[in-house]
PDB file of C-alpha atoms in Angstrom:
ATOM      1  CA  SER A  29     -11.240 -15.115 -16.988  1.00  0.00           C
ATOM      2  CA  ILE A  30     -10.132 -14.474 -13.698  1.00  0.00           C
ATOM      3  CA  ASP A  31     -10.917 -11.240 -12.261  1.00  0.00           C
ATOM      4  CA  LEU A  32      -7.814 -10.285 -10.102  1.00  0.00           C
ATOM      5  CA  ARG A  33      -8.567  -7.576  -7.414  1.00  0.00           C
ATOM      6  CA  PRO A  34      -5.259  -6.031  -5.538  1.00  0.00           C
ATOM      7  CA  TYR A  35      -4.192  -6.302  -2.356  1.00  0.00           C
ATOM      8  CA  ARG A  36      -3.939  -3.532  -0.284  1.00  0.00           C
ATOM      9  CA  GLY A  37      -2.163  -2.030   2.872  1.00  0.00           C
ATOM     10  CA  ALA A  38       0.224  -4.044   4.284  1.00  0.00           C
ATOM     11  CA  ASN A  39      -0.852  -6.944   2.551  1.00  0.00           C
ATOM     12  CA  ALA A  40       0.710  -5.237  -0.351  1.00  0.00           C
ATOM     13  CA  VAL A  41       3.467  -4.538   0.827  1.00  0.00           C
ATOM     14  CA  TRP A  42       4.129  -7.977   2.627  1.00  0.00           C
ATOM     15  CA  LEU A  43       3.568 -10.388  -0.588  1.00  0.00           C
ATOM     16  CA  ALA A  44       5.657  -8.009  -2.457  1.00  0.00           C
ATOM     17  CA  MET A  45       8.292  -8.823   0.106  1.00  0.00           C
ATOM     18  CA  VAL A  46       7.524 -12.766  -0.167  1.00  0.00           C
ATOM     19  CA  GLY A  47       7.323 -12.775  -4.393  1.00  0.00           C
ATOM     20  CA  ALA A  48      10.589 -10.610  -4.659  1.00  0.00           C
ATOM     21  CA  ALA A  49      12.764 -13.231  -1.957  1.00  0.00           C
ATOM     22  CA  ARG A  50      10.803 -16.046  -3.925  1.00  0.00           C
ATOM     23  CA  GLY A  51      11.723 -14.741  -7.437  1.00  0.00           C
ATOM     24  CA  TRP A  52       7.576 -14.646  -8.155  1.00  0.00           C
ATOM     25  CA  SER A  53       7.265 -11.982 -10.057  1.00  0.00           C
ATOM     26  CA  THR A  54       3.020 -12.360 -10.997  1.00  0.00           C
ATOM     27  CA  GLY A  55       2.608 -10.975  -8.117  1.00  0.00           C
ATOM     28  CA  VAL A  56      -0.887 -12.782  -8.106  1.00  0.00           C
ATOM     29  CA  PHE A  57      -1.807 -14.820  -4.971  1.00  0.00           C
ATOM     30  CA  GLY A  58      -4.802 -16.871  -3.874  1.00  0.00           C
ATOM     31  CA  THR A  59      -6.639 -19.267  -1.394  1.00  0.00           C
ATOM     32  CA  TYR A  60      -6.055 -22.907  -1.939  1.00  0.00           C
ATOM     33  CA  ARG A  61      -9.860 -22.897  -2.758  1.00  0.00           C
ATOM     34  CA  ALA A  62      -9.852 -19.955  -5.048  1.00  0.00           C
ATOM     35  CA  TRP A  63      -7.334 -21.586  -7.178  1.00  0.00           C
ATOM     36  CA  GLN A  64      -9.213 -24.750  -7.482  1.00  0.00           C
ATOM     37  CA  ARG A  65     -12.330 -22.476  -8.659  1.00  0.00           C
ATOM     38  CA  HIS A  66     -10.538 -21.617 -11.267  1.00  0.00           C
ATOM     39  CA  GLY A  67      -9.220 -25.064 -12.366  1.00  0.00           C
ATOM     40  CA  CYS A  68      -5.856 -24.777 -10.876  1.00  0.00           C
ATOM     41  CA  GLN A  69      -4.261 -26.983  -8.252  1.00  0.00           C
ATOM     42  CA  VAL A  70      -1.401 -26.212  -5.543  1.00  0.00           C
ATOM     43  CA  ARG A  71       1.310 -28.482  -5.832  1.00  0.00           C
ATOM     44  CA  ARG A  72       1.730 -30.347  -2.911  1.00  0.00           C
ATOM     45  CA  GLY A  73       4.449 -29.455  -0.573  1.00  0.00           C
ATOM     46  CA  GLU A  74       3.812 -26.013  -1.200  1.00  0.00           C
ATOM     47  CA  ARG A  75       4.002 -23.597   1.763  1.00  0.00           C
ATOM     48  CA  SER A  76       1.553 -20.822   1.940  1.00  0.00           C
ATOM     49  CA  THR A  77       1.905 -17.164   2.954  1.00  0.00           C
ATOM     50  CA  TYR A  78      -0.597 -15.814   5.153  1.00  0.00           C
ATOM     51  CA  VAL A  79      -2.533 -11.924   4.797  1.00  0.00           C
ATOM     52  CA  ILE A  80      -4.798 -10.159   7.116  1.00  0.00           C
ATOM     53  CA  LEU A  81      -8.264  -9.267   6.177  1.00  0.00           C
ATOM     54  CA  TRP A  82      -9.697  -6.711   8.292  1.00  0.00           C
ATOM     55  CA  LYS A  83     -13.706  -7.209   8.249  1.00  0.00           C
ATOM     56  CA  PRO A  84     -16.319  -4.522  10.338  1.00  0.00           C
ATOM     57  CA  THR A  85     -18.206  -5.949  12.981  1.00  0.00           C
ATOM     58  CA  THR A  86     -20.663  -4.937  15.600  1.00  0.00           C
ATOM     59  CA  PRO A  87     -21.156  -6.621  18.647  1.00  0.00           C
ATOM     60  CA  LYS A  88     -24.313  -8.087  20.294  1.00  0.00           C
ATOM     61  CA  PRO A  89     -26.139  -5.653  22.663  1.00  0.00           C
ATOM     62  CA  THR A  90     -25.348  -6.179  26.203  1.00  0.00           C
ATOM     63  CA  ASP A  91     -27.491  -5.526  29.252  1.00  0.00           C
ATOM     64  CA  ASP A  92     -25.753  -4.638  32.644  1.00  0.00           C
ATOM     65  CA  ARG A  93     -28.950  -4.243  34.312  1.00  0.00           C
ATOM     66  CA  ASP A  94     -28.924  -6.300  37.853  1.00  0.00           C
ATOM     67  CA  ASP A  95     -31.978  -8.845  38.710  1.00  0.00           C
ATOM     68  CA  THR A  96     -33.680  -5.772  40.669  1.00  0.00           C
ATOM     69  CA  GLY A  97     -34.161  -4.194  36.731  1.00  0.00           C
ATOM     70  CA  SER A  98     -31.674  -1.393  37.653  1.00  0.00           C
ATOM     71  CA  GLY A  99     -28.803  -0.392  35.895  1.00  0.00           C
ATOM     72  CA  ASP A 100     -27.740   0.462  32.649  1.00  0.00           C
ATOM     73  CA  GLU A 101     -30.449   0.209  29.368  1.00  0.00           C
ATOM     74  CA  THR A 102     -29.400  -2.335  26.548  1.00  0.00           C
ATOM     75  CA  THR A 103     -26.838  -0.534  24.051  1.00  0.00           C
ATOM     76  CA  PRO A 104     -25.946  -1.305  20.615  1.00  0.00           C
ATOM     77  CA  GLY A 105     -22.024  -2.319  20.592  1.00  0.00           C
ATOM     78  CA  ARG A 106     -19.500  -0.396  18.726  1.00  0.00           C
ATOM     79  CA  PRO A 107     -18.668  -1.288  15.676  1.00  0.00           C
ATOM     80  CA  ARG A 108     -14.712  -2.467  15.625  1.00  0.00           C
ATOM     81  CA  LEU A 109     -12.381  -4.132  12.962  1.00  0.00           C
ATOM     82  CA  LEU A 110     -12.158  -7.957  13.315  1.00  0.00           C
ATOM     83  CA  ALA A 111      -8.655  -9.463  11.944  1.00  0.00           C
ATOM     84  CA  ARG A 112      -8.651 -12.983  10.396  1.00  0.00           C
ATOM     85  CA  ALA A 113      -5.572 -14.345   8.695  1.00  0.00           C
ATOM     86  CA  TYR A 114      -6.043 -16.283   5.376  1.00  0.00           C
ATOM     87  CA  SER A 115      -3.503 -18.656   3.692  1.00  0.00           C
ATOM     88  CA  VAL A 116      -2.568 -17.991   0.076  1.00  0.00           C
ATOM     89  CA  PHE A 117      -0.252 -19.396  -2.576  1.00  0.00           C
ATOM     90  CA  ALA A 118       1.423 -17.465  -5.304  1.00  0.00           C
ATOM     91  CA  ALA A 119       0.128 -18.285  -9.108  1.00  0.00           C
ATOM     92  CA  GLU A 120       3.543 -20.079  -9.467  1.00  0.00           C
ATOM     93  CA  GLN A 121       2.905 -22.543  -6.992  1.00  0.00           C
ATOM     94  CA  CYS A 122       0.548 -23.913  -8.882  1.00  0.00           C
ATOM     95  CA  ASP A 123      -0.548 -26.117 -11.637  1.00  0.00           C
ATOM     96  CA  GLY A 124      -2.672 -25.305 -14.544  1.00  0.00           C
ATOM     97  CA  ALA A 125      -1.824 -21.352 -13.865  1.00  0.00           C
ATOM     98  CA  ASP A 126       0.408 -20.947 -17.106  1.00  0.00           C
ATOM     99  CA  GLU A 127      -1.902 -18.781 -18.888  1.00  0.00           C
ATOM    100  CA  ILE A 128      -2.270 -16.261 -15.966  1.00  0.00           C
ATOM    101  CA  ILE A 129       1.556 -16.715 -15.447  1.00  0.00           C
ATOM    102  CA  ALA A 130       1.690 -15.541 -18.815  1.00  0.00           C
ATOM    103  CA  ARG A 131      -0.958 -12.822 -19.144  1.00  0.00           C
ATOM    104  CA  ARG A 132       0.897 -11.057 -15.974  1.00  0.00           C
ATOM    105  CA  ALA A 133       4.293 -11.149 -17.763  1.00  0.00           C
ATOM    106  CA  GLU A 134       2.792  -9.242 -20.901  1.00  0.00           C
ATOM    107  CA  HIS A 135       0.862  -6.785 -18.403  1.00  0.00           C
ATOM    108  CA  LEU A 136       4.357  -6.215 -16.703  1.00  0.00           C
ATOM    109  CA  ALA A 137       6.087  -6.148 -19.889  1.00  0.00           C
ATOM    110  CA  GLN A 138       4.140  -2.901 -20.708  1.00  0.00           C
ATOM    111  CA  ARG A 139       5.399  -0.828 -17.827  1.00  0.00           C
ATOM    112  CA  ASP A 140       6.526   2.500 -18.755  1.00  0.00           C
ATOM    113  CA  THR A 141       4.938   2.726 -22.294  1.00  0.00           C
ATOM    114  CA  PRO A 142       3.885   5.916 -23.817  1.00  0.00           C
ATOM    115  CA  GLU A 143       0.502   5.472 -22.928  1.00  0.00           C
ATOM    116  CA  ARG A 144       1.162   4.906 -19.012  1.00  0.00           C
ATOM    117  CA  ILE A 145       3.391   7.909 -18.913  1.00  0.00           C
ATOM    118  CA  ALA A 146       0.687   9.974 -20.490  1.00  0.00           C
ATOM    119  CA  ALA A 147      -1.998   8.521 -17.861  1.00  0.00           C
ATOM    120  CA  ALA A 148       0.138   9.843 -15.063  1.00  0.00           C
ATOM    121  CA  GLU A 149       0.226  13.512 -16.354  1.00  0.00           C
ATOM    122  CA  GLN A 150      -3.264  13.236 -16.612  1.00  0.00           C
ATOM    123  CA  TYR A 151      -3.720  11.682 -13.022  1.00  0.00           C
ATOM    124  CA  PHE A 152      -1.379  14.207 -10.911  1.00  0.00           C
ATOM    125  CA  GLY A 153      -3.085  17.284 -13.303  1.00  0.00           C
ATOM    126  CA  ALA A 154      -6.189  15.897 -12.156  1.00  0.00           C
ATOM    127  CA  VAL A 155      -5.637  16.187  -8.694  1.00  0.00           C
ATOM    128  CA  GLY A 156      -4.768  19.596  -8.656  1.00  0.00           C
ATOM    129  CA  ALA A 157      -1.594  20.218  -6.152  1.00  0.00           C
ATOM    130  CA  THR A 158       0.400  23.325  -6.683  1.00  0.00           C
ATOM    131  CA  VAL A 159       3.370  21.908  -8.282  1.00  0.00           C
ATOM    132  CA  ILE A 160       6.283  24.040  -9.066  1.00  0.00           C
ATOM    133  CA  GLU A 161       9.275  22.552 -11.910  1.00  0.00           C
ATOM    134  CA  GLY A 162      12.757  23.483 -11.754  1.00  0.00           C
ATOM    135  CA  GLY A 163      15.758  23.373  -9.664  1.00  0.00           C
ATOM    136  CA  ASP A 164      17.962  20.510  -8.500  1.00  0.00           C
ATOM    137  CA  ARG A 165      15.471  18.965  -5.184  1.00  0.00           C
ATOM    138  CA  ALA A 166      12.187  17.265  -4.780  1.00  0.00           C
ATOM    139  CA  TYR A 167      10.390  18.095  -1.518  1.00  0.00           C
ATOM    140  CA  TYR A 168       7.027  19.125  -0.273  1.00  0.00           C
ATOM    141  CA  SER A 169       6.651  22.452   1.495  1.00  0.00           C
ATOM    142  CA  THR A 170       3.848  22.274   4.192  1.00  0.00           C
ATOM    143  CA  ALA A 171       4.435  26.112   4.887  1.00  0.00           C
ATOM    144  CA  SER A 172       3.561  27.200   1.134  1.00  0.00           C
ATOM    145  CA  ASP A 173       1.610  23.618   0.896  1.00  0.00           C
ATOM    146  CA  THR A 174       3.377  23.310  -2.758  1.00  0.00           C
ATOM    147  CA  ILE A 175       5.252  20.202  -4.317  1.00  0.00           C
ATOM    148  CA  HIS A 176       8.612  21.165  -5.920  1.00  0.00           C
ATOM    149  CA  LEU A 177      10.001  18.617  -8.474  1.00  0.00           C
ATOM    150  CA  PRO A 178      13.128  19.247 -10.950  1.00  0.00           C
ATOM    151  CA  ALA A 179      12.470  19.264 -14.484  1.00  0.00           C
ATOM    152  CA  LEU A 180      11.183  16.356 -16.235  1.00  0.00           C
ATOM    153  CA  ALA A 181      14.343  16.473 -18.065  1.00  0.00           C
ATOM    154  CA  GLN A 182      16.408  16.069 -15.225  1.00  0.00           C
ATOM    155  CA  PHE A 183      15.438  12.419 -14.632  1.00  0.00           C
ATOM    156  CA  ASP A 184      16.870   9.548 -16.430  1.00  0.00           C
ATOM    157  CA  THR A 185      13.368   8.553 -17.200  1.00  0.00           C
ATOM    158  CA  ALA A 186      10.033   9.552 -17.187  1.00  0.00           C
ATOM    159  CA  ALA A 187       8.617   6.949 -15.043  1.00  0.00           C
ATOM    160  CA  PHE A 188      11.401   8.105 -12.709  1.00  0.00           C
ATOM    161  CA  PHE A 189       9.647  11.785 -12.738  1.00  0.00           C
ATOM    162  CA  TYR A 190       6.256  10.399 -12.200  1.00  0.00           C
ATOM    163  CA  GLY A 191       7.735   8.303  -9.126  1.00  0.00           C
ATOM    164  CA  THR A 192       9.390  10.937  -7.340  1.00  0.00           C
ATOM    165  CA  SER A 193       5.768  13.108  -8.095  1.00  0.00           C
ATOM    166  CA  ALA A 194       4.092  10.316  -6.244  1.00  0.00           C
ATOM    167  CA  HIS A 195       6.138  10.468  -3.124  1.00  0.00           C
ATOM    168  CA  GLU A 196       5.880  14.073  -3.017  1.00  0.00           C
ATOM    169  CA  HIS A 197       2.279  14.265  -3.827  1.00  0.00           C
ATOM    170  CA  ILE A 198       1.787  11.438  -0.830  1.00  0.00           C
ATOM    171  CA  HIS A 199       3.458  13.839   1.661  1.00  0.00           C
ATOM    172  CA  TRP A 200       0.906  16.520  -0.041  1.00  0.00           C
ATOM    173  CA  THR A 201      -1.821  14.319   1.209  1.00  0.00           C
ATOM    174  CA  GLY A 202      -0.974  14.857   5.012  1.00  0.00           C
ATOM    175  CA  HIS A 203      -1.869  18.451   5.020  1.00  0.00           C
ATOM    176  CA  VAL A 204      -4.124  19.425   8.170  1.00  0.00           C
ATOM    177  CA  ASP A 205      -6.926  20.262   5.323  1.00  0.00           C
ATOM    178  CA  ARG A 206      -6.618  16.573   3.874  1.00  0.00           C
ATOM    179  CA  LEU A 207      -5.648  13.919   5.589  1.00  0.00           C
ATOM    180  CA  HIS A 208      -4.369  15.537   8.737  1.00  0.00           C
ATOM    181  CA  ARG A 209      -1.472  12.927   9.103  1.00  0.00           C
ATOM    182  CA  ASP A 210       0.343  13.802  12.466  1.00  0.00           C
ATOM    183  CA  LEU A 211       2.752  11.243  13.407  1.00  0.00           C
ATOM    184  CA  SER A 212       3.978  12.676  16.664  1.00  0.00           C
ATOM    185  CA  GLY A 213       1.701  11.013  19.047  1.00  0.00           C
ATOM    186  CA  ARG A 214       2.677   7.110  17.491  1.00  0.00           C
ATOM    187  CA  PHE A 215       6.083   7.606  16.685  1.00  0.00           C
ATOM    188  CA  GLY A 216       7.841  10.587  18.446  1.00  0.00           C
ATOM    189  CA  SER A 217      11.018  11.787  17.549  1.00  0.00           C
ATOM    190  CA  GLU A 218      10.898   9.420  14.450  1.00  0.00           C
ATOM    191  CA  ALA A 219       7.829  11.135  13.000  1.00  0.00           C
ATOM    192  CA  TYR A 220       9.636  12.362  10.207  1.00  0.00           C
ATOM    193  CA  GLY A 221      11.153   9.234   9.267  1.00  0.00           C
ATOM    194  CA  ALA A 222       7.933   7.587   9.543  1.00  0.00           C
ATOM    195  CA  GLU A 223       6.333  10.138   7.176  1.00  0.00           C
ATOM    196  CA  GLU A 224       9.072   9.095   5.035  1.00  0.00           C
ATOM    197  CA  LEU A 225       8.267   5.774   5.085  1.00  0.00           C
ATOM    198  CA  ILE A 226       4.834   6.340   4.583  1.00  0.00           C
ATOM    199  CA  ALA A 227       5.737   8.173   1.012  1.00  0.00           C
ATOM    200  CA  GLU A 228       7.791   5.644   0.148  1.00  0.00           C
ATOM    201  CA  LEU A 229       5.597   3.006   0.549  1.00  0.00           C
ATOM    202  CA  GLY A 230       2.970   5.109  -1.124  1.00  0.00           C
ATOM    203  CA  ALA A 231       5.117   6.236  -4.228  1.00  0.00           C
ATOM    204  CA  ALA A 232       5.464   2.204  -4.531  1.00  0.00           C
ATOM    205  CA  MET A 233       1.988   1.633  -4.411  1.00  0.00           C
ATOM    206  CA  TRP A 234       0.506   4.330  -6.956  1.00  0.00           C
ATOM    207  CA  CYS A 235       3.951   3.112  -9.138  1.00  0.00           C
ATOM    208  CA  ALA A 236       2.637  -0.725  -8.829  1.00  0.00           C
ATOM    209  CA  GLN A 237      -1.283   0.531  -9.680  1.00  0.00           C
ATOM    210  CA  GLY A 238      -0.287   2.946 -12.626  1.00  0.00           C
ATOM    211  CA  GLY A 239       2.463   0.411 -14.424  1.00  0.00           C
ATOM    212  CA  LEU A 240       5.422   2.554 -14.005  1.00  0.00           C
ATOM    213  CA  SER A 241       8.789   1.377 -12.795  1.00  0.00           C
ATOM    214  CA  ALA A 242       9.361   2.713  -8.964  1.00  0.00           C
ATOM    215  CA  VAL A 243      12.339   5.633  -8.289  1.00  0.00           C
ATOM    216  CA  THR A 244      15.383   4.388  -5.987  1.00  0.00           C
ATOM    217  CA  ARG A 245      16.000   7.833  -4.563  1.00  0.00           C
ATOM    218  CA  THR A 246      19.090   8.741  -3.573  1.00  0.00           C
ATOM    219  CA  ASP A 247      18.012   9.538   0.175  1.00  0.00           C
ATOM    220  CA  HIS A 248      17.180   6.532   0.879  1.00  0.00           C
ATOM    221  CA  ALA A 249      20.374   5.332   2.171  1.00  0.00           C
ATOM    222  CA  SER A 250      20.040   8.185   4.728  1.00  0.00           C
ATOM    223  CA  TYR A 251      16.623   6.647   5.740  1.00  0.00           C
ATOM    224  CA  LEU A 252      17.217   3.429   6.333  1.00  0.00           C
ATOM    225  CA  ALA A 253      18.590   3.506  10.173  1.00  0.00           C
ATOM    226  CA  SER A 254      15.781   5.615  10.935  1.00  0.00           C
ATOM    227  CA  TRP A 255      13.289   3.218   9.258  1.00  0.00           C
ATOM    228  CA  LEU A 256      15.155   0.166  11.006  1.00  0.00           C
ATOM    229  CA  ARG A 257      14.744   1.786  14.431  1.00  0.00           C
ATOM    230  CA  ILE A 258      10.934   2.551  14.074  1.00  0.00           C
ATOM    231  CA  LEU A 259      10.421  -1.020  13.129  1.00  0.00           C
ATOM    232  CA  GLY A 260      12.601  -2.380  15.633  1.00  0.00           C
ATOM    233  CA  ALA A 261      10.997  -0.769  18.302  1.00  0.00           C
ATOM    234  CA  ASP A 262       7.888  -1.164  17.031  1.00  0.00           C
ATOM    235  CA  PRO A 263       6.646  -4.742  15.182  1.00  0.00           C
ATOM    236  CA  ARG A 264       2.978  -3.383  14.459  1.00  0.00           C
ATOM    237  CA  ALA A 265       4.525  -0.040  12.970  1.00  0.00           C
ATOM    238  CA  LEU A 266       4.625  -1.440   9.458  1.00  0.00           C
ATOM    239  CA  LEU A 267       0.942  -2.063   9.754  1.00  0.00           C
ATOM    240  CA  ALA A 268       0.240   1.561  10.626  1.00  0.00           C
ATOM    241  CA  VAL A 269       2.611   3.139   8.073  1.00  0.00           C
ATOM    242  CA  ALA A 270       1.357   0.419   4.902  1.00  0.00           C
ATOM    243  CA  SER A 271      -2.235   1.619   6.161  1.00  0.00           C
ATOM    244  CA  ARG A 272      -1.587   5.468   5.897  1.00  0.00           C
ATOM    245  CA  ALA A 273       0.251   4.834   2.716  1.00  0.00           C
ATOM    246  CA  GLN A 274      -2.863   3.412   1.039  1.00  0.00           C
ATOM    247  CA  ALA A 275      -5.157   5.925   2.683  1.00  0.00           C
ATOM    248  CA  ALA A 276      -2.859   8.727   0.935  1.00  0.00           C
ATOM    249  CA  VAL A 277      -3.249   6.840  -2.506  1.00  0.00           C
ATOM    250  CA  ASP A 278      -6.856   6.351  -2.178  1.00  0.00           C
ATOM    251  CA  HIS A 279      -7.213  10.094  -1.197  1.00  0.00           C
ATOM    252  CA  LEU A 280      -5.035  10.841  -4.133  1.00  0.00           C
TER     253      LEU A 280
END
């Protein structure tokens, strides 16, 4: 069997967008050689999708002394991250991947089951945030460090309740005592919109991880203009917010 490892950060967001645009439902991607190793063959003429893998690297020490022997001593280089691009193909682009596609379809069909709802309840209970249920608004209060959610019965489905809870828990991770997520330096006046985008991406990542349907919030439309301004002004903004969303999910 194939051990499927989840993509993270911006790669997870990017591949989900590509899959949705192409009508690929499995979300399973691999390099050309990886598919060959598992007895599958990428079909002739199929076009790949690029993903980025960041690898830690430490530059070799440098010696800045001149020919008289004076100058700086040899010092170790500072650790850095090196980005490498890889070409990957979806399971739907390969011959011999029918079993994988069928297995993923079965897995996705089990979304929102009572077992996964129960697991979500246990998960957020273990996180330990102060959650106050009641009222008709979902929000996180920085001042009181509390999450506020409407009662479960007010949601169309239990999955939507936990998806909304995930959104507010992502906000909760940004508190000064946790990840201390200050976006004003990077995003300036658009920091609020960037924080909402982080919460949305983090909630989507969490729902995918937990096997629950992501909820479409009524306030999404009002945020679209600010999100477009952020992404239009800074092409690397999506990488930044996806990285912070992944860090928030990891913290939870």
